[in-house]
XYZ file of C-alpha atoms in Angstrom:
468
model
C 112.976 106.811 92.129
C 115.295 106.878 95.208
C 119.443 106.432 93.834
C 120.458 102.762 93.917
C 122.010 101.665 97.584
C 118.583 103.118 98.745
C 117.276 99.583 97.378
C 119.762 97.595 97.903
C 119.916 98.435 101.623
C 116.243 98.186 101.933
C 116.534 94.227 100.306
C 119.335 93.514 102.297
C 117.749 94.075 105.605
C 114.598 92.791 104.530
C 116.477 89.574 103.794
C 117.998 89.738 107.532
C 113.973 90.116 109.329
C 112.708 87.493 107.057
C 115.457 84.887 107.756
C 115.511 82.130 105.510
C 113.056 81.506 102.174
C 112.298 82.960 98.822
C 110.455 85.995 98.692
C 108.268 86.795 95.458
C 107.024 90.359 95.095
C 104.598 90.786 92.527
C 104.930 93.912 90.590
C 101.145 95.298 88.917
C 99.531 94.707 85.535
C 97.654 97.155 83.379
C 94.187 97.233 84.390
C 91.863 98.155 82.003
C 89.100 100.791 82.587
C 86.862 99.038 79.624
C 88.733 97.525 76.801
C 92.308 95.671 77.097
C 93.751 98.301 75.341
C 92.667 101.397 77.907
C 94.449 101.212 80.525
C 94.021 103.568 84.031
C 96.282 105.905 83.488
C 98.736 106.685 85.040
C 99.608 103.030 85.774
C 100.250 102.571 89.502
C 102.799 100.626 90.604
C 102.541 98.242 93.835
C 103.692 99.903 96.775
C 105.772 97.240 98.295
C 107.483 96.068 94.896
C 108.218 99.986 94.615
C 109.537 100.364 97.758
C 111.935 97.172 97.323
C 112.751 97.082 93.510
C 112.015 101.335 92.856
C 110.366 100.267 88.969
C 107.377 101.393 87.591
C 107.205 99.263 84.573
C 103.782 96.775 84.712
C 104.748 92.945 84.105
C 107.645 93.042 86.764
C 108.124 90.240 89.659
C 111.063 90.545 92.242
C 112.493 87.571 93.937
C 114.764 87.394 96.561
C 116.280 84.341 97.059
C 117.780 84.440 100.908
C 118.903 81.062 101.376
C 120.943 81.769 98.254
C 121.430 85.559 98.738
C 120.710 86.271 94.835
C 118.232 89.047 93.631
C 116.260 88.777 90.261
C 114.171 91.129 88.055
C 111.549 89.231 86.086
C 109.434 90.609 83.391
C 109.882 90.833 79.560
C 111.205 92.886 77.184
C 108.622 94.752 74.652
C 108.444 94.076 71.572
C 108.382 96.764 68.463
C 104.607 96.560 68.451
C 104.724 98.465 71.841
C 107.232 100.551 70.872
C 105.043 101.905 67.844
C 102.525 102.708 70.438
C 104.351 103.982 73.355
C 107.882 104.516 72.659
C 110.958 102.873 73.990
C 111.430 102.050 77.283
C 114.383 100.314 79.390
C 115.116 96.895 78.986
C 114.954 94.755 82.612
C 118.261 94.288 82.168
C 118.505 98.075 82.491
C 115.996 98.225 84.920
C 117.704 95.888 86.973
C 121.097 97.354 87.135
C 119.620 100.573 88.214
C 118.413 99.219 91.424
C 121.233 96.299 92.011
C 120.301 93.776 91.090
C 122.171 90.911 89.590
C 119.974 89.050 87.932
C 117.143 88.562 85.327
C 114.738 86.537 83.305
C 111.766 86.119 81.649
C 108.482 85.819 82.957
C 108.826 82.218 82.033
C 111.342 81.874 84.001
C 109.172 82.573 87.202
C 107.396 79.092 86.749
C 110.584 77.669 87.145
C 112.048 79.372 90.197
C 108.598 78.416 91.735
C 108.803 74.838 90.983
C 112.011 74.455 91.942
C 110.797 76.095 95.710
C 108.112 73.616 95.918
C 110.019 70.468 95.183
C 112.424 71.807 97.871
C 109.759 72.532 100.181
C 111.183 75.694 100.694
C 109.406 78.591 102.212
C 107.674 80.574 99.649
C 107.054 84.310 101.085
C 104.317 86.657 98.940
C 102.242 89.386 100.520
C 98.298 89.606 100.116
C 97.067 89.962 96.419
C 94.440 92.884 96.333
C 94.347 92.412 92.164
C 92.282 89.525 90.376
C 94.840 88.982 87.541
C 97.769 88.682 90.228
C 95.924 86.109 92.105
C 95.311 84.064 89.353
C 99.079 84.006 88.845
C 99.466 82.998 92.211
C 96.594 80.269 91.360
C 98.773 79.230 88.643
C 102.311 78.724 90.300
C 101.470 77.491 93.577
C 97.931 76.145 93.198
C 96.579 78.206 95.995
C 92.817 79.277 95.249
C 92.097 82.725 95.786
C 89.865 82.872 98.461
C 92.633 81.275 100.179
C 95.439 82.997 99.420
C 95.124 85.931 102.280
C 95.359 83.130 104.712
C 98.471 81.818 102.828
C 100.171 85.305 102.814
C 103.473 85.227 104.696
C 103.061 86.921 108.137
C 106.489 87.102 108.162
C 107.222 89.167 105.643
C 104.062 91.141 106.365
C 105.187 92.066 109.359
C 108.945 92.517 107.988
C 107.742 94.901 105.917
C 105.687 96.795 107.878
C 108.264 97.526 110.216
C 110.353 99.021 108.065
C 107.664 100.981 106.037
C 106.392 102.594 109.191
C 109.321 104.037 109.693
C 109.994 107.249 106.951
C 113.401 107.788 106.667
C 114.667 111.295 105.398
C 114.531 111.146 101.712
C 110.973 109.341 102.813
C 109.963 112.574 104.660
C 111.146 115.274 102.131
C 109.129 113.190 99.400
C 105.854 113.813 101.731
C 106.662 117.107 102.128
C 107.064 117.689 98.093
C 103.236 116.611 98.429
C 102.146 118.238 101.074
C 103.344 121.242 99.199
C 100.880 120.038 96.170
C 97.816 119.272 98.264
C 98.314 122.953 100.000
C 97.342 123.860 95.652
C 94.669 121.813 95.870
C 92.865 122.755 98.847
C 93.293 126.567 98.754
C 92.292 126.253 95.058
C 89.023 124.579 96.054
C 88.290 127.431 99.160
C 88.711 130.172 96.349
C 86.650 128.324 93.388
C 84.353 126.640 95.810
C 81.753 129.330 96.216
C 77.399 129.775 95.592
C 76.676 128.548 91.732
C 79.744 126.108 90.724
C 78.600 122.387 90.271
C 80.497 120.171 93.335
C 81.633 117.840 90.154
C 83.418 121.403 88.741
C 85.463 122.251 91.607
C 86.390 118.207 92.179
C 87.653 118.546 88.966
C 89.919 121.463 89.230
C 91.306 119.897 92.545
C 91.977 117.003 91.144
C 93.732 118.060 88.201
C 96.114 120.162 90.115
C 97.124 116.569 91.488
C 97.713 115.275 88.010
C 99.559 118.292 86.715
C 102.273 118.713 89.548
C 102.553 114.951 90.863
C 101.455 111.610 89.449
C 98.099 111.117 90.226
C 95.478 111.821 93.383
C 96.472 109.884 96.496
C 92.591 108.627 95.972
C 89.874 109.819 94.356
C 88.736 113.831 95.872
C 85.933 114.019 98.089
C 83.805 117.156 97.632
C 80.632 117.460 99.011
C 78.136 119.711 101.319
C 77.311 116.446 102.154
C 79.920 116.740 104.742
C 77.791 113.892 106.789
C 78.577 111.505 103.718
C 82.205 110.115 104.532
C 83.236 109.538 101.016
C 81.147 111.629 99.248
C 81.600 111.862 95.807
C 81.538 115.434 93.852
C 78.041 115.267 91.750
C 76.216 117.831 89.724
C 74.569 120.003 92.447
C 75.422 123.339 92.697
C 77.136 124.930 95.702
C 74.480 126.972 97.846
C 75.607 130.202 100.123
C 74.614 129.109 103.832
C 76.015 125.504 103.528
C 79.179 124.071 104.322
C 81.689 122.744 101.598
C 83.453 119.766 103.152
C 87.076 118.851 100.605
C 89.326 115.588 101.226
C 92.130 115.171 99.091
C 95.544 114.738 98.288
C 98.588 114.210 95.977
C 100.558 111.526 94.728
C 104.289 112.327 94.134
C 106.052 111.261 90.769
C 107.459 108.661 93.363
C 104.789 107.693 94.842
C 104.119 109.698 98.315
C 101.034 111.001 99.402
C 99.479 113.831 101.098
C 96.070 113.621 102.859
C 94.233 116.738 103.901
C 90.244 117.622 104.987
C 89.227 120.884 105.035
C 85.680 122.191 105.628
C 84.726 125.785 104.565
C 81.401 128.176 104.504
C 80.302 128.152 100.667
C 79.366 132.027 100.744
C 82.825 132.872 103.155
C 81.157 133.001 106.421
C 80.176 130.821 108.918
C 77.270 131.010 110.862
C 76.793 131.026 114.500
C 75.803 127.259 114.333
C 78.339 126.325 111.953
C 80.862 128.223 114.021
C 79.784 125.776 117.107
C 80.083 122.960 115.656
C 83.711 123.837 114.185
C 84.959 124.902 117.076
C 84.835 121.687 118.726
C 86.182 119.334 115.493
C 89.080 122.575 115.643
C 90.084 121.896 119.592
C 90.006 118.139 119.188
C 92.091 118.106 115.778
C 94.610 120.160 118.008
C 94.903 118.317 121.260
C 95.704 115.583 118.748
C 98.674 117.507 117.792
C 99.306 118.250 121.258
C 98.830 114.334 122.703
C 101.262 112.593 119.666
C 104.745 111.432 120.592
C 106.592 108.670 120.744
C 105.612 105.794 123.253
C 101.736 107.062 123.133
C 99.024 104.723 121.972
C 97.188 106.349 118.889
C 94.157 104.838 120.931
C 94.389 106.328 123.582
C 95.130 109.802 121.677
C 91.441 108.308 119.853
C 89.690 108.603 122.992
C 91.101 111.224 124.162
C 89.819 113.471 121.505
C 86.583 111.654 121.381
C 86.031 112.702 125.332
C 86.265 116.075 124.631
C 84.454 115.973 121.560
C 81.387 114.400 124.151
C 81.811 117.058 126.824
C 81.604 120.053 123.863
C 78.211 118.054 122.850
C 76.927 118.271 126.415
C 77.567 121.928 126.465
C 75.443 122.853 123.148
C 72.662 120.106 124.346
C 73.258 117.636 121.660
C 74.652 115.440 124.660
C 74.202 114.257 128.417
C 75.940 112.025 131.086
C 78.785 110.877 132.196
C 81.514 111.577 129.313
C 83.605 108.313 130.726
C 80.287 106.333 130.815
C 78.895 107.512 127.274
C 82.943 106.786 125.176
C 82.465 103.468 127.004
C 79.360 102.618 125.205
C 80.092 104.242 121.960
C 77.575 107.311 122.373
C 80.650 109.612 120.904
C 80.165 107.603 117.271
C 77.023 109.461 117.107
C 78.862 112.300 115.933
C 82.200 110.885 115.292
C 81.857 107.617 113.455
C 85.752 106.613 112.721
C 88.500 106.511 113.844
C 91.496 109.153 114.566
C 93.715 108.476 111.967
C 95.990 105.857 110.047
C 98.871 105.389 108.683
C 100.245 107.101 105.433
C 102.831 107.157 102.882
C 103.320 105.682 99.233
C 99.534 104.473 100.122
C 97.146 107.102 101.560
C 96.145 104.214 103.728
C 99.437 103.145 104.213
C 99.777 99.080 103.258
C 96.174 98.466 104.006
C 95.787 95.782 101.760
C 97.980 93.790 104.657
C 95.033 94.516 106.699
C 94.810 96.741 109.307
C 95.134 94.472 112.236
C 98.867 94.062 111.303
C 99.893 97.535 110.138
C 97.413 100.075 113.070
C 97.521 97.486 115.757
C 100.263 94.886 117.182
C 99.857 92.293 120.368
C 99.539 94.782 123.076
C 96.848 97.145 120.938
C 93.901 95.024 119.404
C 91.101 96.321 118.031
C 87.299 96.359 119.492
C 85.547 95.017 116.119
C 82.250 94.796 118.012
C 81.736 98.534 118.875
C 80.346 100.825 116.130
C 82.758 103.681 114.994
C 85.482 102.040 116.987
C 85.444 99.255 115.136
C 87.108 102.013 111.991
C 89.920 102.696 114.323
C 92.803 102.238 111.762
C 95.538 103.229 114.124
C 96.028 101.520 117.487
C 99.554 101.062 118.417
C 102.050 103.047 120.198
C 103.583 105.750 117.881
C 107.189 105.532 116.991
C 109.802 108.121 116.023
C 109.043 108.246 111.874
C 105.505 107.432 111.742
C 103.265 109.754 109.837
C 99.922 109.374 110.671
C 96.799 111.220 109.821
C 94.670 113.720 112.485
C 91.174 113.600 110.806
C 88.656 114.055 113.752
C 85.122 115.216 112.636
C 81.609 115.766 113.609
C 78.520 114.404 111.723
C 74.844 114.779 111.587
C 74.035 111.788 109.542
C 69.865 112.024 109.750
C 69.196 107.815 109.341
C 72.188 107.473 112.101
C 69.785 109.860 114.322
C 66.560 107.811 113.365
C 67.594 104.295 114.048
C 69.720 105.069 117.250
C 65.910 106.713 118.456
C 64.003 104.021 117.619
C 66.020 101.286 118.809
C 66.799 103.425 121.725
C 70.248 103.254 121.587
C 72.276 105.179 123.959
C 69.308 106.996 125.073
C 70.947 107.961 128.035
C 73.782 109.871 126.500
C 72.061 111.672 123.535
C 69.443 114.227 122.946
C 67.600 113.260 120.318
C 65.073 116.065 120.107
C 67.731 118.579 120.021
C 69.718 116.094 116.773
C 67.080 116.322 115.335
C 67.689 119.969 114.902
C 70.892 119.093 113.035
C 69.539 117.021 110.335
C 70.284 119.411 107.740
C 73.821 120.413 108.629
C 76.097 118.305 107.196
C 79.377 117.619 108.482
C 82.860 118.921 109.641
C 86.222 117.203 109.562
C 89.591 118.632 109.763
C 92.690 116.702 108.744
C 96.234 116.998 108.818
C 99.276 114.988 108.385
C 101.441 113.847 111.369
C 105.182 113.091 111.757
C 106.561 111.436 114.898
C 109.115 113.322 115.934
C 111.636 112.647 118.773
C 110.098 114.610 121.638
C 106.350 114.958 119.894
C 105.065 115.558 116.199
C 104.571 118.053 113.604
C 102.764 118.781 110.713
C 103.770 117.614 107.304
C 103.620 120.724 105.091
C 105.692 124.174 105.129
C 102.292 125.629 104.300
C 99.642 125.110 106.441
C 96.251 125.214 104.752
C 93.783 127.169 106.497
C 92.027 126.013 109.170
C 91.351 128.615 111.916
C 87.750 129.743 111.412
C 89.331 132.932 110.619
C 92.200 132.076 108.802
C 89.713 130.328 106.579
C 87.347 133.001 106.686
C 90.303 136.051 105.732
C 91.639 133.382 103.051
C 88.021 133.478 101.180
C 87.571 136.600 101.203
C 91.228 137.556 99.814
C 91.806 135.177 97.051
C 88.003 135.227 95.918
C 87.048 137.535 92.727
């Protein structure tokens, strides 16, 4: 938790873009993993409610009445049968005075405020619900059925608050950089354990317990695969083989809530092959030339593009490729091999404030998405960058083998790909490298003291120096 006039300036200029209203953020519940009583642990916190009213506690609501210019904690106190259980906690009283604000009541008294709002016809701001249980609450005080309560969502405070969560001040920045500085643990740890004989499901582990033990939790939950081709790919039960590639995205979740979000993609036995090396080559020049393309005033778009035009010409030279490069980007040949998009936009959510939807945090009115084109239609992160933003650099290459078989039968993009020569690749895999981006004044750096390895042979001298 940030000191107090951290949260009271953040409400007080969040009452000033808004203009005139009540504003209700809803604080989480408990969510069970399979009984009432067994929670997810740790409990997470909404990210917004955080970021305005800095408490952790579940059962919490803040309203900010800005007509009125009062502040209010709800949520109530717990009783001695929760103290048996968990201990004693601060009172929202407490709670409230430690990020100032004046006043408080019961969750009772939420009905109230609500009713009060709606026989005033006053404008009642609340962001998208992403839980069940919070919806239903919303059901309950303003009669708004679920399935319609995105469209209902404020887009003025949506976009009030994107504005100013885009924008990472300093405390902000050294909080990223405390996990940047856990996620360097993580992924060095899984280079040096990750080697021929350990289950994927042992070294996912181990990665994601360094998360637990020096932050709160993992940003989201670790990818670890050789099934690099498999975006998300969950850490099973096979065992790594020497020959194949490892492919590991993860990251860290501060005590307050700040992430890190890194991809690294390493030989299992400590050596890449010639192929390998190829292939690694190209996702390394493109993940740079991001670096080297990021600054202020730049689309992230066109920084997309960018990358995936060299990506094309690197496929023409080893065959996989053909055509014009300008011609083949245009028709969405390049998500052959590169099926997402650049980046997004990060912070106390790895995905930072997704559940606003992606339109309204990536994009604004001069950027819009194409939602018709495959693998452009993932492009997270649109707009033009601003000084503060931290955004991801996760390019990647992918041989995903029903990806190669339906683009061949249908014929698609025939004109830009060699299929013959893809279907060589079948059994690779797949390579991403990923790095997080500030915005600085004149360009962008990395997030992270430490780099983790990433030169073929920085990764390849790492291996073989840390490995037993």
């Amino acid at each position: 938790m940030f000191n107090k006039e951290t949260y009271v300036k953040r409400r007080a200029e969040l009452k000033k873009l808004v203009g005139k209203g009540i504003i209700i953020l809803f604080g989480n519940n408990e969510s069970p993993a399979n009984f009432p009583a067994n929670g997810y642990y740790p409990f997470r916190q909404d990210s917004s409610f955080l970021y305005y009213f800095g408490q952790k506690r579940d059962g919490l609501v803040g309203v900010i009445d800005i007509d009125n210019d009062t502040e209010t904690l709800i949520g109530d106190d717990i009783d001695i049968d929760d103290i048996v259980w968990y201990g004693s906690v601060d009172s929202v009283r407490d709670m409230a005075d430690a990020v100032g604000v004046a006043n408080t009541i019961n969750m009772k008294g939420l009905k109230t405020i609500c009713n009060n709002a709606l026989r005033e016809h006053r404008k009642i701001h609340f962001l998208p619900p992403y839980r069940a249980d919070i919806m239903i609450q919303i059901f309950d005080l303003f009669g708004i059925h679920p399935n319609q309560q995105k469209e209902s969502a404020s887009m003025d405070l949506i976009h009030a608050v994107v504005k100013m969560r885009s924008i990472k001040t300093q405390e902000e920045i050294e909080e990223l950089e405390r996990a940047a500085v856990i996620g360097y643990k993580m992924h060095t740890t899984a280079m040096i354990l990750g080697k021929p004989g350990v289950t994927e499901k042992f070294v996912g582990g181990q990665v994601s317990g360094i998360a637990c033990s020096y932050g709160s939790m993992v940003a989201f939950p670790t990818i670890f695969s050789q099934h690099g081709e498999i975006m998300h790919g969950n850490p099973s039960m096979a065992l790594l083989e020497s020959g194949r590639l490892a492919l590991c995205d993860c990251g860290a979740e501060t005590i307050n809530h700040y992430c890190s979000d890194n991809t690294r993609t390493f030989p299992v036995n400590g050596k890449f092959t010639q192929k390998q090396l190829e292939i690694y080559k190209v996702v390394e020049e493109c993940h740079d030339a991001a670096l080297s393309l990021s600054k202020p005033g730049v689309k992230y778009m066109d920084v997309h593009f960018a990358v995936c035009r060299i990506l094309f010409d690197r496929m023409k030279e080893l065959g996989l490729a053909k055509g014009d490069t300008d011609a083949a980007v245009a028709a969405g040949a390049h998500a052959m091999f590169l099926p997402h998009g650049l980046g997004h936009m990060m912070g106390m959510d790895v995905h930072d404030m997704e559940s606003f939807d992606q339109i309204n945090v990536g994009f604004d009115e001069e950027t819009r998405p194409n939602l018709k084109q495959f693998g452009t239609n993932c492009l997270r992160m649109g707009r033009r960058l601003e000084e503060g933003f931290v955004v991801t650099d996760e390019p990647g290459i992918y041989f995903i083998p029903a990806l190669i078989d339906e683009w061949r039968a249908k014929k698609h993009c025939a004109d830009f790909l060699n299929f013959d020569k893809l279907d060589e690749y079948k059994d690779f895999g797949g390579i991403r490298l990923e790095d997080d981006l500030l915005i600085t004044k004149d360009g962008c750096r990395f997030i992270g003291k430490d780099i983790i390895p990433y030169h073929p042979k920085d990764v390849e001298d790492f291996i073989a120096a840390n490995r037993k």
